[in-house]
């Protein structure tokens, strides 16, 4: 009888220990939320009536399933690679019917190809999820999560999450510079337009904070004048980057960092982390061979000069080895280039990540 009693206590202690261990593990699983454009869209646009889609081969040719997923990549994209590095499950597109139950705890990707800071950016793509609509979906997500784990639990998940937001490039290439004498270029000089974009982006980031974001990676624009699409469009004869688009990036990115610094000071905490996407790209754009690429001018998939005309389609030219190309299609980095970018997000110096890199963030946050 005594032995049965002791055995019962032992089992109770074991169950309690396992429960505590599981609870502790659950607390250390960090949700990940993604907002932005095609650089981080993991397939939301596949569920929309839009031309801004990556739902046909050869997109996804190097993804584990070797099938298109809606990512504008030959394989994994930047959010996937961040999740992989942090030991997290990849976030599902918010519009995916698979995002239910326990999957909600992983987070969600709200990004939509073609969007920008401004609501009129990407109008030509028809039905895309502009940033304010992404935030409405984020609020819907929080209601669904609250129904699943309770209001307090949902608040902890959201406040403890890592957030990535990528905006700005389309406000130039698919708005200000979309056509000669565009509406925005008639309304603003370039410096005034950049100032306007930054002021609007500040409102976006403040709204994200108000919705619960407490650790937010904010990427600047890449070297827009160097992508194969712009080399082709602007008829670069020697592969030199377009001066005007580079000027736009060089005006926008420093002001973005200044705005982030001011917002952090206002809040009293380093909520927003600036990722210098321009420099991360320029490292391999200016010296591709140092990073194992044969070219940073010609896209792997495309047609016309620099494979920079139109979209990547089944009829496009396709390189046999995607790892040798910095650009997968006319606008987007290859998976291998994205891996280089993510390494800088994780471990880069203050030249790349301000005020700290993601590894430092994770170490700091693990102590709280």
mmCIF file with all atom_site columns, N, CA and C in Angstrom, residues 293-317:
data_model
loop_
_atom_site.group_PDB
_atom_site.id
_atom_site.type_symbol
_atom_site.label_atom_id
_atom_site.label_alt_id
_atom_site.label_comp_id
_atom_site.label_asym_id
_atom_site.label_entity_id
_atom_site.label_seq_id
_atom_site.pdbx_PDB_ins_code
_atom_site.Cartn_x
_atom_site.Cartn_y
_atom_site.Cartn_z
_atom_site.occupancy
_atom_site.B_iso_or_equiv
_atom_site.pdbx_formal_charge
_atom_site.auth_seq_id
_atom_site.auth_comp_id
_atom_site.auth_asym_id
_atom_site.auth_atom_id
_atom_site.pdbx_PDB_model_num
ATOM 1  N N  . UNK A 1 293 ? 28.921 35.002 -56.567 1.00 0.00 ? 293 UNK A N  1
ATOM 2  C CA . UNK A 1 293 ? 27.995 35.186 -57.680 1.00 0.00 ? 293 UNK A CA 1
ATOM 3  C C  . UNK A 1 293 ? 28.766 35.458 -58.973 1.00 0.00 ? 293 UNK A C  1
ATOM 4  N N  . UNK A 1 294 ? 28.222 35.001 -60.094 1.00 0.00 ? 294 UNK A N  1
ATOM 5  C CA . UNK A 1 294 ? 28.845 35.335 -61.383 1.00 0.00 ? 294 UNK A CA 1
ATOM 6  C C  . UNK A 1 294 ? 28.367 36.692 -61.880 1.00 0.00 ? 294 UNK A C  1
ATOM 7  N N  . UNK A 1 295 ? 27.189 37.123 -61.404 1.00 0.00 ? 295 UNK A N  1
ATOM 8  C CA . UNK A 1 295 ? 26.660 38.422 -61.841 1.00 0.00 ? 295 UNK A CA 1
ATOM 9  C C  . UNK A 1 295 ? 25.671 38.978 -60.826 1.00 0.00 ? 295 UNK A C  1
ATOM 10 N N  . UNK A 1 296 ? 25.653 40.308 -60.746 1.00 0.00 ? 296 UNK A N  1
ATOM 11 C CA . UNK A 1 296 ? 24.606 40.996 -59.980 1.00 0.00 ? 296 UNK A CA 1
ATOM 12 C C  . UNK A 1 296 ? 23.826 41.932 -60.904 1.00 0.00 ? 296 UNK A C  1
ATOM 13 N N  . UNK A 1 297 ? 24.058 41.786 -62.206 1.00 0.00 ? 297 UNK A N  1
ATOM 14 C CA . UNK A 1 297 ? 23.379 42.636 -63.191 1.00 0.00 ? 297 UNK A CA 1
ATOM 15 C C  . UNK A 1 297 ? 22.242 41.894 -63.883 1.00 0.00 ? 297 UNK A C  1
ATOM 16 N N  . UNK A 1 298 ? 22.465 40.628 -64.180 1.00 0.00 ? 298 UNK A N  1
ATOM 17 C CA . UNK A 1 298 ? 21.510 39.835 -64.953 1.00 0.00 ? 298 UNK A CA 1
ATOM 18 C C  . UNK A 1 298 ? 20.694 38.973 -64.008 1.00 0.00 ? 298 UNK A C  1
ATOM 19 N N  . UNK A 1 299 ? 19.369 39.019 -64.170 1.00 0.00 ? 299 UNK A N  1
ATOM 20 C CA . UNK A 1 299 ? 18.496 38.162 -63.361 1.00 0.00 ? 299 UNK A CA 1
ATOM 21 C C  . UNK A 1 299 ? 18.592 36.723 -63.850 1.00 0.00 ? 299 UNK A C  1
ATOM 22 N N  . UNK A 1 300 ? 18.402 35.800 -62.940 1.00 0.00 ? 300 UNK A N  1
ATOM 23 C CA . UNK A 1 300 ? 18.389 34.384 -63.322 1.00 0.00 ? 300 UNK A CA 1
ATOM 24 C C  . UNK A 1 300 ? 17.213 34.097 -64.239 1.00 0.00 ? 300 UNK A C  1
ATOM 25 N N  . UNK A 1 301 ? 16.048 34.649 -63.924 1.00 0.00 ? 301 UNK A N  1
ATOM 26 C CA . UNK A 1 301 ? 14.816 34.352 -64.656 1.00 0.00 ? 301 UNK A CA 1
ATOM 27 C C  . UNK A 1 301 ? 14.238 35.639 -65.228 1.00 0.00 ? 301 UNK A C  1
ATOM 28 N N  . UNK A 1 302 ? 14.043 35.677 -66.521 1.00 0.00 ? 302 UNK A N  1
ATOM 29 C CA . UNK A 1 302 ? 13.477 36.858 -67.157 1.00 0.00 ? 302 UNK A CA 1
ATOM 30 C C  . UNK A 1 302 ? 13.737 36.825 -68.654 1.00 0.00 ? 302 UNK A C  1
ATOM 31 N N  . UNK A 1 303 ? 13.611 37.986 -69.282 1.00 0.00 ? 303 UNK A N  1
ATOM 32 C CA . UNK A 1 303 ? 13.859 38.092 -70.716 1.00 0.00 ? 303 UNK A CA 1
ATOM 33 C C  . UNK A 1 303 ? 14.306 39.503 -71.043 1.00 0.00 ? 303 UNK A C  1
ATOM 34 N N  . UNK A 1 304 ? 14.863 39.662 -72.231 1.00 0.00 ? 304 UNK A N  1
ATOM 35 C CA . UNK A 1 304 ? 15.324 40.982 -72.651 1.00 0.00 ? 304 UNK A CA 1
ATOM 36 C C  . UNK A 1 304 ? 16.664 41.336 -72.021 1.00 0.00 ? 304 UNK A C  1
ATOM 37 N N  . UNK A 1 305 ? 17.089 42.599 -72.174 1.00 0.00 ? 305 UNK A N  1
ATOM 38 C CA . UNK A 1 305 ? 18.361 43.016 -71.583 1.00 0.00 ? 305 UNK A CA 1
ATOM 39 C C  . UNK A 1 305 ? 18.393 42.742 -70.079 1.00 0.00 ? 305 UNK A C  1
ATOM 40 N N  . UNK A 1 306 ? 19.471 42.168 -69.622 1.00 0.00 ? 306 UNK A N  1
ATOM 41 C CA . UNK A 1 306 ? 19.672 41.839 -68.206 1.00 0.00 ? 306 UNK A CA 1
ATOM 42 C C  . UNK A 1 306 ? 18.596 40.882 -67.656 1.00 0.00 ? 306 UNK A C  1
ATOM 43 N N  . UNK A 1 307 ? 17.851 40.213 -68.558 1.00 0.00 ? 307 UNK A N  1
ATOM 44 C CA . UNK A 1 307 ? 16.678 39.416 -68.139 1.00 0.00 ? 307 UNK A CA 1
ATOM 45 C C  . UNK A 1 307 ? 15.757 40.271 -67.263 1.00 0.00 ? 307 UNK A C  1
ATOM 46 N N  . UNK A 1 308 ? 15.681 41.561 -67.612 1.00 0.00 ? 308 UNK A N  1
ATOM 47 C CA . UNK A 1 308 ? 14.989 42.511 -66.742 1.00 0.00 ? 308 UNK A CA 1
ATOM 48 C C  . UNK A 1 308 ? 13.629 42.974 -67.236 1.00 0.00 ? 308 UNK A C  1
ATOM 49 N N  . UNK A 1 309 ? 13.158 42.412 -68.346 1.00 0.00 ? 309 UNK A N  1
ATOM 50 C CA . UNK A 1 309 ? 11.880 42.862 -68.907 1.00 0.00 ? 309 UNK A CA 1
ATOM 51 C C  . UNK A 1 309 ? 10.748 41.931 -68.472 1.00 0.00 ? 309 UNK A C  1
ATOM 52 N N  . UNK A 1 310 ? 9.650  42.512 -67.995 1.00 0.00 ? 310 UNK A N  1
ATOM 53 C CA . UNK A 1 310 ? 8.466  41.725 -67.662 1.00 0.00 ? 310 UNK A CA 1
ATOM 54 C C  . UNK A 1 310 ? 8.651  40.854 -66.437 1.00 0.00 ? 310 UNK A C  1
ATOM 55 N N  . UNK A 1 311 ? 7.831  39.829 -66.367 1.00 0.00 ? 311 UNK A N  1
ATOM 56 C CA . UNK A 1 311 ? 7.839  38.925 -65.215 1.00 0.00 ? 311 UNK A CA 1
ATOM 57 C C  . UNK A 1 311 ? 8.611  37.654 -65.520 1.00 0.00 ? 311 UNK A C  1
ATOM 58 N N  . UNK A 1 312 ? 8.908  36.911 -64.474 1.00 0.00 ? 312 UNK A N  1
ATOM 59 C CA . UNK A 1 312 ? 9.479  35.575 -64.611 1.00 0.00 ? 312 UNK A CA 1
ATOM 60 C C  . UNK A 1 312 ? 8.315  34.616 -64.896 1.00 0.00 ? 312 UNK A C  1
ATOM 61 N N  . UNK A 1 313 ? 8.358  33.931 -66.032 1.00 0.00 ? 313 UNK A N  1
ATOM 62 C CA . UNK A 1 313 ? 7.278  33.034 -66.449 1.00 0.00 ? 313 UNK A CA 1
ATOM 63 C C  . UNK A 1 313 ? 7.860  31.707 -66.932 1.00 0.00 ? 313 UNK A C  1
ATOM 64 N N  . UNK A 1 314 ? 6.999  30.712 -67.186 1.00 0.00 ? 314 UNK A N  1
ATOM 65 C CA . UNK A 1 314 ? 7.510  29.442 -67.736 1.00 0.00 ? 314 UNK A CA 1
ATOM 66 C C  . UNK A 1 314 ? 8.246  29.612 -69.061 1.00 0.00 ? 314 UNK A C  1
ATOM 67 N N  . UNK A 1 315 ? 7.963  30.718 -69.790 1.00 0.00 ? 315 UNK A N  1
ATOM 68 C CA . UNK A 1 315 ? 8.616  30.950 -71.080 1.00 0.00 ? 315 UNK A CA 1
ATOM 69 C C  . UNK A 1 315 ? 9.913  31.755 -70.963 1.00 0.00 ? 315 UNK A C  1
ATOM 70 N N  . UNK A 1 316 ? 10.258 32.189 -69.761 1.00 0.00 ? 316 UNK A N  1
ATOM 71 C CA . UNK A 1 316 ? 11.433 33.049 -69.562 1.00 0.00 ? 316 UNK A CA 1
ATOM 72 C C  . UNK A 1 316 ? 12.736 32.277 -69.710 1.00 0.00 ? 316 UNK A C  1
ATOM 73 N N  . UNK A 1 317 ? 13.816 33.029 -69.940 1.00 0.00 ? 317 UNK A N  1
ATOM 74 C CA . UNK A 1 317 ? 15.153 32.450 -69.776 1.00 0.00 ? 317 UNK A CA 1
ATOM 75 C C  . UNK A 1 317 ? 15.315 32.043 -68.320 1.00 0.00 ? 317 UNK A C  1
#
